Structure formats: C-alpha cells, structure tokens
PDB file of C-alpha atoms in Angstrom:
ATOM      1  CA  UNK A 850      -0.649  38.151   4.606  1.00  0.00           C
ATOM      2  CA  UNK A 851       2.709  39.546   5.792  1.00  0.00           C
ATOM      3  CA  UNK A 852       5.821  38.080   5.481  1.00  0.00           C
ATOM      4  CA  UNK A 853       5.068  35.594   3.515  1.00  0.00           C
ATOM      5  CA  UNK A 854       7.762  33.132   2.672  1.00  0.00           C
ATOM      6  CA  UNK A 855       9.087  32.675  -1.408  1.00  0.00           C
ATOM      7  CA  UNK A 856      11.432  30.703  -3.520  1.00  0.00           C
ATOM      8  CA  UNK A 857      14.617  32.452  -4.376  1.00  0.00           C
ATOM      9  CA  UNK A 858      14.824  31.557  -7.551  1.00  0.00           C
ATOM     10  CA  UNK A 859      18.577  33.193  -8.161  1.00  0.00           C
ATOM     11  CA  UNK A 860      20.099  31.013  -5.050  1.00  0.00           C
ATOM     12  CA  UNK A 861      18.395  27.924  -5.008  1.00  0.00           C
ATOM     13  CA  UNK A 862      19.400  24.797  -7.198  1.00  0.00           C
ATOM     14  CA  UNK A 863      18.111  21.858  -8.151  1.00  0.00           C
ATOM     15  CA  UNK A 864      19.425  20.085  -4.532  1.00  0.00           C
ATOM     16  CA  UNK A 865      19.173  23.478  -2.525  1.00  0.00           C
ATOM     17  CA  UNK A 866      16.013  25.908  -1.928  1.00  0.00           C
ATOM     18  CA  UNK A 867      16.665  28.944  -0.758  1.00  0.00           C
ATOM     19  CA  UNK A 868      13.134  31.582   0.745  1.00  0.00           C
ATOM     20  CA  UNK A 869      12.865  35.386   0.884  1.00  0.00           C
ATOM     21  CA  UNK A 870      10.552  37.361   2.881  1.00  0.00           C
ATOM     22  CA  UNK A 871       8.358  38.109  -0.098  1.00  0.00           C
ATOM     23  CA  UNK A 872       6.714  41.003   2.292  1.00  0.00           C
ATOM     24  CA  UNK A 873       2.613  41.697   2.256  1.00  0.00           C
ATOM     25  CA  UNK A 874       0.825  39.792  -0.418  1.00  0.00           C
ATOM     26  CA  UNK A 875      -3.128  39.932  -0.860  1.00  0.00           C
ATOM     27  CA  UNK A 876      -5.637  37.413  -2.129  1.00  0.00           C
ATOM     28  CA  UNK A 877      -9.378  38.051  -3.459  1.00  0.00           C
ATOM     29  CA  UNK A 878     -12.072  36.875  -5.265  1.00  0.00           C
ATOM     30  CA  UNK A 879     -14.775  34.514  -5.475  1.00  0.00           C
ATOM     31  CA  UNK A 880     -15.478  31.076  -5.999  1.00  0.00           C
ATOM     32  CA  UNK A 881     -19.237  29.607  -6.931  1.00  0.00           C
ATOM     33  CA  UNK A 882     -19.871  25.710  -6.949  1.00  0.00           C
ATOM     34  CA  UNK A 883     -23.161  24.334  -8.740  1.00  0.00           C
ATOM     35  CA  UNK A 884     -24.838  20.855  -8.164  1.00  0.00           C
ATOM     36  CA  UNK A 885     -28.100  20.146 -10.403  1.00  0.00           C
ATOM     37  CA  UNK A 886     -30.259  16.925 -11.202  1.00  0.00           C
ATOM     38  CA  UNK A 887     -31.378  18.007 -14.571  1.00  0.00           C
ATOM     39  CA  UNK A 888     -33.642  14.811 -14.773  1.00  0.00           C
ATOM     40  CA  UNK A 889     -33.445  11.487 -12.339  1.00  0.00           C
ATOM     41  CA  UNK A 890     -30.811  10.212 -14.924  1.00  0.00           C
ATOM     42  CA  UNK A 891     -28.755  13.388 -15.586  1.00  0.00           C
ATOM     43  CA  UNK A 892     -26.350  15.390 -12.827  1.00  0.00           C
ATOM     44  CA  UNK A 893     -24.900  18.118 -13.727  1.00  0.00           C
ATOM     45  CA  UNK A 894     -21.513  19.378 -11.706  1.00  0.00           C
ATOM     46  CA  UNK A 895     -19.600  23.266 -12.069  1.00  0.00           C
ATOM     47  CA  UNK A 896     -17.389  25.376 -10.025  1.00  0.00           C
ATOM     48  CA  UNK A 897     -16.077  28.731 -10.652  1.00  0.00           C
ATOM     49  CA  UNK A 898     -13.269  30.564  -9.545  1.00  0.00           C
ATOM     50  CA  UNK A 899     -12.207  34.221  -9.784  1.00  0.00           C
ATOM     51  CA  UNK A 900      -8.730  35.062  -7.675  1.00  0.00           C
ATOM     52  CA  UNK A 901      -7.321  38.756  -7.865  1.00  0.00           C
ATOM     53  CA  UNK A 902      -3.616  38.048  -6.580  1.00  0.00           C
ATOM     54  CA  UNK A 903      -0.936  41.030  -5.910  1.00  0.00           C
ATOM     55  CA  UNK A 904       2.423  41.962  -4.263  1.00  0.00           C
ATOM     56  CA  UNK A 905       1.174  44.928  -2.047  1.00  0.00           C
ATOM     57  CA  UNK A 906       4.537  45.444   0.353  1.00  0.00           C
ATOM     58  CA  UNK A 907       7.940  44.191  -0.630  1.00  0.00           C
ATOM     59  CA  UNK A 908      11.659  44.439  -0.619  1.00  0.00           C
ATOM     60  CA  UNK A 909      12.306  41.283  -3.128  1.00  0.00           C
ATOM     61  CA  UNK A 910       9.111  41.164  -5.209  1.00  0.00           C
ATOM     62  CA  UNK A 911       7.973  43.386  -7.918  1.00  0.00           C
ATOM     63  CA  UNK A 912       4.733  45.749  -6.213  1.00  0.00           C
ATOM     64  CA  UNK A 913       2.209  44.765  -8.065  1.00  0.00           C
ATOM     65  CA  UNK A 914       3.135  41.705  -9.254  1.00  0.00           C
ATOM     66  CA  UNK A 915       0.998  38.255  -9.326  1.00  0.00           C
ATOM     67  CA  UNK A 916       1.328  35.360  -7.377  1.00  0.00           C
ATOM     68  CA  UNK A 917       3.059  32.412  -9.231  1.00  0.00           C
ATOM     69  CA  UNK A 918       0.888  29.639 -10.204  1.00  0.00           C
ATOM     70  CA  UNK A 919      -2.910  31.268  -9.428  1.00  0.00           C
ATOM     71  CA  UNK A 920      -4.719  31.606 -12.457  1.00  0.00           C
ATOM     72  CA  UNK A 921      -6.972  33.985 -12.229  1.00  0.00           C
ATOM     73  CA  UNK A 922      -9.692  32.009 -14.030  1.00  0.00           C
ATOM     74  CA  UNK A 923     -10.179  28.712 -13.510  1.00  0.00           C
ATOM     75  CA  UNK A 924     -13.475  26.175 -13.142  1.00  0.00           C
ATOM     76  CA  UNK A 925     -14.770  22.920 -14.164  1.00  0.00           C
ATOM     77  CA  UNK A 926     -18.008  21.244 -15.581  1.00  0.00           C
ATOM     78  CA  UNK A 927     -18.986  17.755 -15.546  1.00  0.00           C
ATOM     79  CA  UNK A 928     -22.090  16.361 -17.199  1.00  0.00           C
ATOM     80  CA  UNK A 929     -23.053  12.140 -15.903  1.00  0.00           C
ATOM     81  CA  UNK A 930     -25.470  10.439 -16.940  1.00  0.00           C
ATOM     82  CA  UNK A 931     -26.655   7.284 -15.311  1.00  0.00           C
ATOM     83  CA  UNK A 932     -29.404   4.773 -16.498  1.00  0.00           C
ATOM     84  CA  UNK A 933     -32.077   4.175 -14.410  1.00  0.00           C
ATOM     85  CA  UNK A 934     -34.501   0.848 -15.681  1.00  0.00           C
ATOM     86  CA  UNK A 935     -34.001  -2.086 -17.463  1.00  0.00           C
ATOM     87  CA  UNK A 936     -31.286  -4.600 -17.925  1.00  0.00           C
ATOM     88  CA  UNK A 937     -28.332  -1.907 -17.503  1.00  0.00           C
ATOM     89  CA  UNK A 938     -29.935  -0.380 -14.624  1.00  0.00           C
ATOM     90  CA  UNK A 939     -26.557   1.370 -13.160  1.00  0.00           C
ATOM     91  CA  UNK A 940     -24.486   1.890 -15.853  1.00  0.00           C
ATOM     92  CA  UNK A 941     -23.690   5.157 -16.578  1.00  0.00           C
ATOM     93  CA  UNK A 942     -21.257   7.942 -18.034  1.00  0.00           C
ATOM     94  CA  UNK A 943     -19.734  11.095 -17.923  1.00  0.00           C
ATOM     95  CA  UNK A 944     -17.747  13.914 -19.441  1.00  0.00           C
ATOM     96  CA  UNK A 945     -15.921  17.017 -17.688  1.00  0.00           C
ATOM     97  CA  UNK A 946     -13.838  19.857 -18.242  1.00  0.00           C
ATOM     98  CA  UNK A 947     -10.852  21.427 -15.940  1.00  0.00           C
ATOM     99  CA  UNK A 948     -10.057  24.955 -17.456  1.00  0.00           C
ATOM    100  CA  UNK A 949      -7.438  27.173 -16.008  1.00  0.00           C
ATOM    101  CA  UNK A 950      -6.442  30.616 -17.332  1.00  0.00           C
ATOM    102  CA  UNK A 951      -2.852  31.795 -18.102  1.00  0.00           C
ATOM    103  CA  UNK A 952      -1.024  32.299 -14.797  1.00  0.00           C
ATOM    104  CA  UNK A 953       2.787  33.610 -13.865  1.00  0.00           C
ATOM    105  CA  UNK A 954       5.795  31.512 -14.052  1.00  0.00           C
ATOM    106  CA  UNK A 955       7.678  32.936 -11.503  1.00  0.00           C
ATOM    107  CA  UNK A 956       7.718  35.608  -8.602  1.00  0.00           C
ATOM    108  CA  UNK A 957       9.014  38.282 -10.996  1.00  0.00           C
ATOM    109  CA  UNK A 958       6.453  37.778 -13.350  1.00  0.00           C
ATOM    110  CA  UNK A 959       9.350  37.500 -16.529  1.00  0.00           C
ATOM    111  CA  UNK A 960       6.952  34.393 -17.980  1.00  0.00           C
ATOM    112  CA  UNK A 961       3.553  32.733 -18.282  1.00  0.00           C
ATOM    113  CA  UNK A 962       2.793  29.352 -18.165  1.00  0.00           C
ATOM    114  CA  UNK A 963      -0.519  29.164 -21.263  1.00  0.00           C
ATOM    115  CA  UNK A 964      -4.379  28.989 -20.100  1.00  0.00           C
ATOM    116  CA  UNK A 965      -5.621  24.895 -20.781  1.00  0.00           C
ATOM    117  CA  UNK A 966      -8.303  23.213 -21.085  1.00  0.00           C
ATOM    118  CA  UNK A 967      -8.005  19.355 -19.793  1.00  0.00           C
ATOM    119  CA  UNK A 968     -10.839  16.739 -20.868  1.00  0.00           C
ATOM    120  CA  UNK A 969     -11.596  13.677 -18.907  1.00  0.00           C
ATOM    121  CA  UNK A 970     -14.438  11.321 -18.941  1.00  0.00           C
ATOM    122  CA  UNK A 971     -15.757   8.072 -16.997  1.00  0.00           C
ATOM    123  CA  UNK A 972     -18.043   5.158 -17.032  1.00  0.00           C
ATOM    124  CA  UNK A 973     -19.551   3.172 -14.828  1.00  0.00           C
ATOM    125  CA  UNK A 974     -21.997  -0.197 -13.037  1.00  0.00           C
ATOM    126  CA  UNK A 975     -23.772   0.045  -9.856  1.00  0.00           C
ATOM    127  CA  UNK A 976     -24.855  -2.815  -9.154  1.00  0.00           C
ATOM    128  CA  UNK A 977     -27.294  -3.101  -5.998  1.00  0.00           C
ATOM    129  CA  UNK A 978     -26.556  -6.720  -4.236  1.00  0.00           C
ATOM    130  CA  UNK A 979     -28.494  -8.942  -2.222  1.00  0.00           C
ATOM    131  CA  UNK A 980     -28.623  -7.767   1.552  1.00  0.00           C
ATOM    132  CA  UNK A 981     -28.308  -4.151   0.692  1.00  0.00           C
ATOM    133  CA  UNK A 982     -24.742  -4.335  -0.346  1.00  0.00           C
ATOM    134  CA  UNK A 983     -23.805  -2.333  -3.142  1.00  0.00           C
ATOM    135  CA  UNK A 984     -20.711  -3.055  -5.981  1.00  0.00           C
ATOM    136  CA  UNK A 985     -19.507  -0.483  -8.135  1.00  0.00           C
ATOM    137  CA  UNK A 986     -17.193  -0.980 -10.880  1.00  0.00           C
ATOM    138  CA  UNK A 987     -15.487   2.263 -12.582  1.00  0.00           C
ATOM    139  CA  UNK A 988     -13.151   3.675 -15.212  1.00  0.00           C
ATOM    140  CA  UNK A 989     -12.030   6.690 -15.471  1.00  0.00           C
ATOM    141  CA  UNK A 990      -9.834   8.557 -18.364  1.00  0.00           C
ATOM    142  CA  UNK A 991      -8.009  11.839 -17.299  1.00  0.00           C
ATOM    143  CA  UNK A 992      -6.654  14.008 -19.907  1.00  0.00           C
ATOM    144  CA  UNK A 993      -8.459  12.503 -22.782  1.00  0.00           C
ATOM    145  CA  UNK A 994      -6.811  13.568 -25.689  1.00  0.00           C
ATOM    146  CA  UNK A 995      -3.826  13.577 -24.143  1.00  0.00           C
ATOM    147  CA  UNK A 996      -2.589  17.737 -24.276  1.00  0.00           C
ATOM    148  CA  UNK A 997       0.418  18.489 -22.970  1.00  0.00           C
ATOM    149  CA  UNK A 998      -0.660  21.447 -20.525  1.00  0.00           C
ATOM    150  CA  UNK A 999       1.472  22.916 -17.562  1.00  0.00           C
ATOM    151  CA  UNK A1000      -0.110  22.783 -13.758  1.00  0.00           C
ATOM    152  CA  UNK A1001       2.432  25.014 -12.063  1.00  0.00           C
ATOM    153  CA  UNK A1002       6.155  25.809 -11.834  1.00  0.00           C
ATOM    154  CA  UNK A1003       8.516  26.174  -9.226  1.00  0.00           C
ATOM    155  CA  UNK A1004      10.270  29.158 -10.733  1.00  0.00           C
ATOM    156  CA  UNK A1005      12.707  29.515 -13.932  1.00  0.00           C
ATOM    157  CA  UNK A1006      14.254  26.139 -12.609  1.00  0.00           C
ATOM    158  CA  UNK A1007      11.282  23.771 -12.912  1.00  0.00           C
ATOM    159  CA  UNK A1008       8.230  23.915 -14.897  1.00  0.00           C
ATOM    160  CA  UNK A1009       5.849  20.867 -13.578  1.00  0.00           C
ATOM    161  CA  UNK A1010       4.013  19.353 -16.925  1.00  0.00           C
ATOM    162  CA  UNK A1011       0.126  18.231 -16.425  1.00  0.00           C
ATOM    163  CA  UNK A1012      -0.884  14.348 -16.006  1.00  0.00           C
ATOM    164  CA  UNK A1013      -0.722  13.053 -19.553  1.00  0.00           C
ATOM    165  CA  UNK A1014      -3.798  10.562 -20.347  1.00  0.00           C
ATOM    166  CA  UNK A1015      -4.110   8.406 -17.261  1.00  0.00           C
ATOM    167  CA  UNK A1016      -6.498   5.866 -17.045  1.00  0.00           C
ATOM    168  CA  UNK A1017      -7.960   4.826 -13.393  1.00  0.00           C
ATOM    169  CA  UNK A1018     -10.188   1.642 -12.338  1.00  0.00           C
ATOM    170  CA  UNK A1019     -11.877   0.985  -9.364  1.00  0.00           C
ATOM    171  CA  UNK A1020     -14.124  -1.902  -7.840  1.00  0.00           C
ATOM    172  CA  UNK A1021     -15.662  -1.098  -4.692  1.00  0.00           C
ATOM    173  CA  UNK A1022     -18.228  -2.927  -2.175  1.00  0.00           C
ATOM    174  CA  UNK A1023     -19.997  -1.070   0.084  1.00  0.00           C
ATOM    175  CA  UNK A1024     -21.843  -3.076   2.977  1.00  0.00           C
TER     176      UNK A1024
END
C-alpha cells in the first residue's frame, strides 16, 4: 500500500491524535486453517498464521521497519469433545490455545510488546427438545490462568493489556 496513514506518536496526546503519511508499506505471508473430526465425539480446530511486514518507501518511518502490532507468528488450537450416548448425551468440553509471537511497540520499532500464550476452555449441554427445537446451555473461561499478556499498543503512549480471566454464559434456543 502507499500512503498509508500512521499515528504520530511525538504530536499526539492522550485527547489529540495526530497521522503521518507513513509512505509504501508491504504485507505477506500465509495463513492455513484446519477443521478435523478425529472420532464422532472429538473436533479438533487450528489456524496458522505467518505475516512478513516492512516499511518499503518512507519519509517518517524507519525503511525496513515492522508494522506495529503484527506478530509475525501467531495461531490457535482447540481440542472439544462432546458426548454422544447415554444420560449426558450433549454435554461436552473443550480446551484451546491463542499464541502470538513478539511484535513491535511502535512505528519506530524502539520496543516489543513479549510473544503469549492465552488458555481458555468451555463446557457445554445440547439438549435436543421436543418438535425439533434445540437448547444449548454454555460456559466459557477466557484467559484461564489469568496471564497478564499485551494485545497491541497504540504507540509509546498506550500499551492495551489482554482480557484478564473472563468468564462468559450463554443459553440459547434454536427453533
């Protein structure tokens, strides 16, 4: 891309935000996604993604630099398992991983924020109903073990923490 808009970092403030012309900036890689039914019971989820970010053309950004916030490694796996026969027909459960590799700080590239890996996990009942309806009640916990990790920042201003644990329920009926 050309011309591509960034955060001045030197003239903006917490109440102002203030864009340069970053100039040409490129973006490459690959990214793989992988659905499997190991058995009836198990699933198996992954994804994959490999992004090669650089400065190319620029007045205001160091050539050669990284983008902020793109790791270049990053992916997720996520095992469920869900029981099929007898009296907890539907109830099932599930464990995943988010990792993300070290990425830059800021448009300079003067700091990192650290690779992390976040854990989260799930359960829950299916339950089929009379008249084809179907009720599903769920819990899911993000960030497990509760690690203090670092999603992205917004320069040498604002660094934006991760979720810390965070639990999530849902009851739905479909019909």
């Amino acid at each position: 891309k050309d011309d591509v808009p960034v955060k001045d970092e030197a003239n903006s403030t917490a109440t102002k935000t203030c864009y340069l012309n970053g100039g040409r900036m490129r973006s490459e890689g690959g990214e793989i996604d992988v659905l499997g039914q190991i058995t009836k019971a198990w699933q198996v989820f992954g994804s994959y993604a490999y992004t090669d970010t650089r400065v190319l053309k620029s007045s205001s950004l160091p050539i050669g630099a990284s983008l902020v916030n793109v790791p270049v490694n990053s992916g997720s796996l996520w095992l469920k398992y869900t029981l099929q026969d007898g009296p907890l027909n539907g109830l099932g459960g599930g464990v995943g991983a988010f990792v993300a590799d070290r990425c830059e700080g800021d448009n300079n590239n003067t700091f990192e924020l650290p690779a992390y890996t976040r854990w989260d996990s799930g359960v829950w009942y299916t339950r089929l109903l009379r008249g084809g309806s179907q009720l599903k009640l769920q819990c899911n916990v993000l960030n497990v073990f509760d690690k203090t990790y670092y999603e992205s920042s917004s320069g040498v201003l604002s660094v934006e923490p991760g979720t810390p644990r965070y639990v999530v329920t849902r009851v739905s009926l479909t019909f």
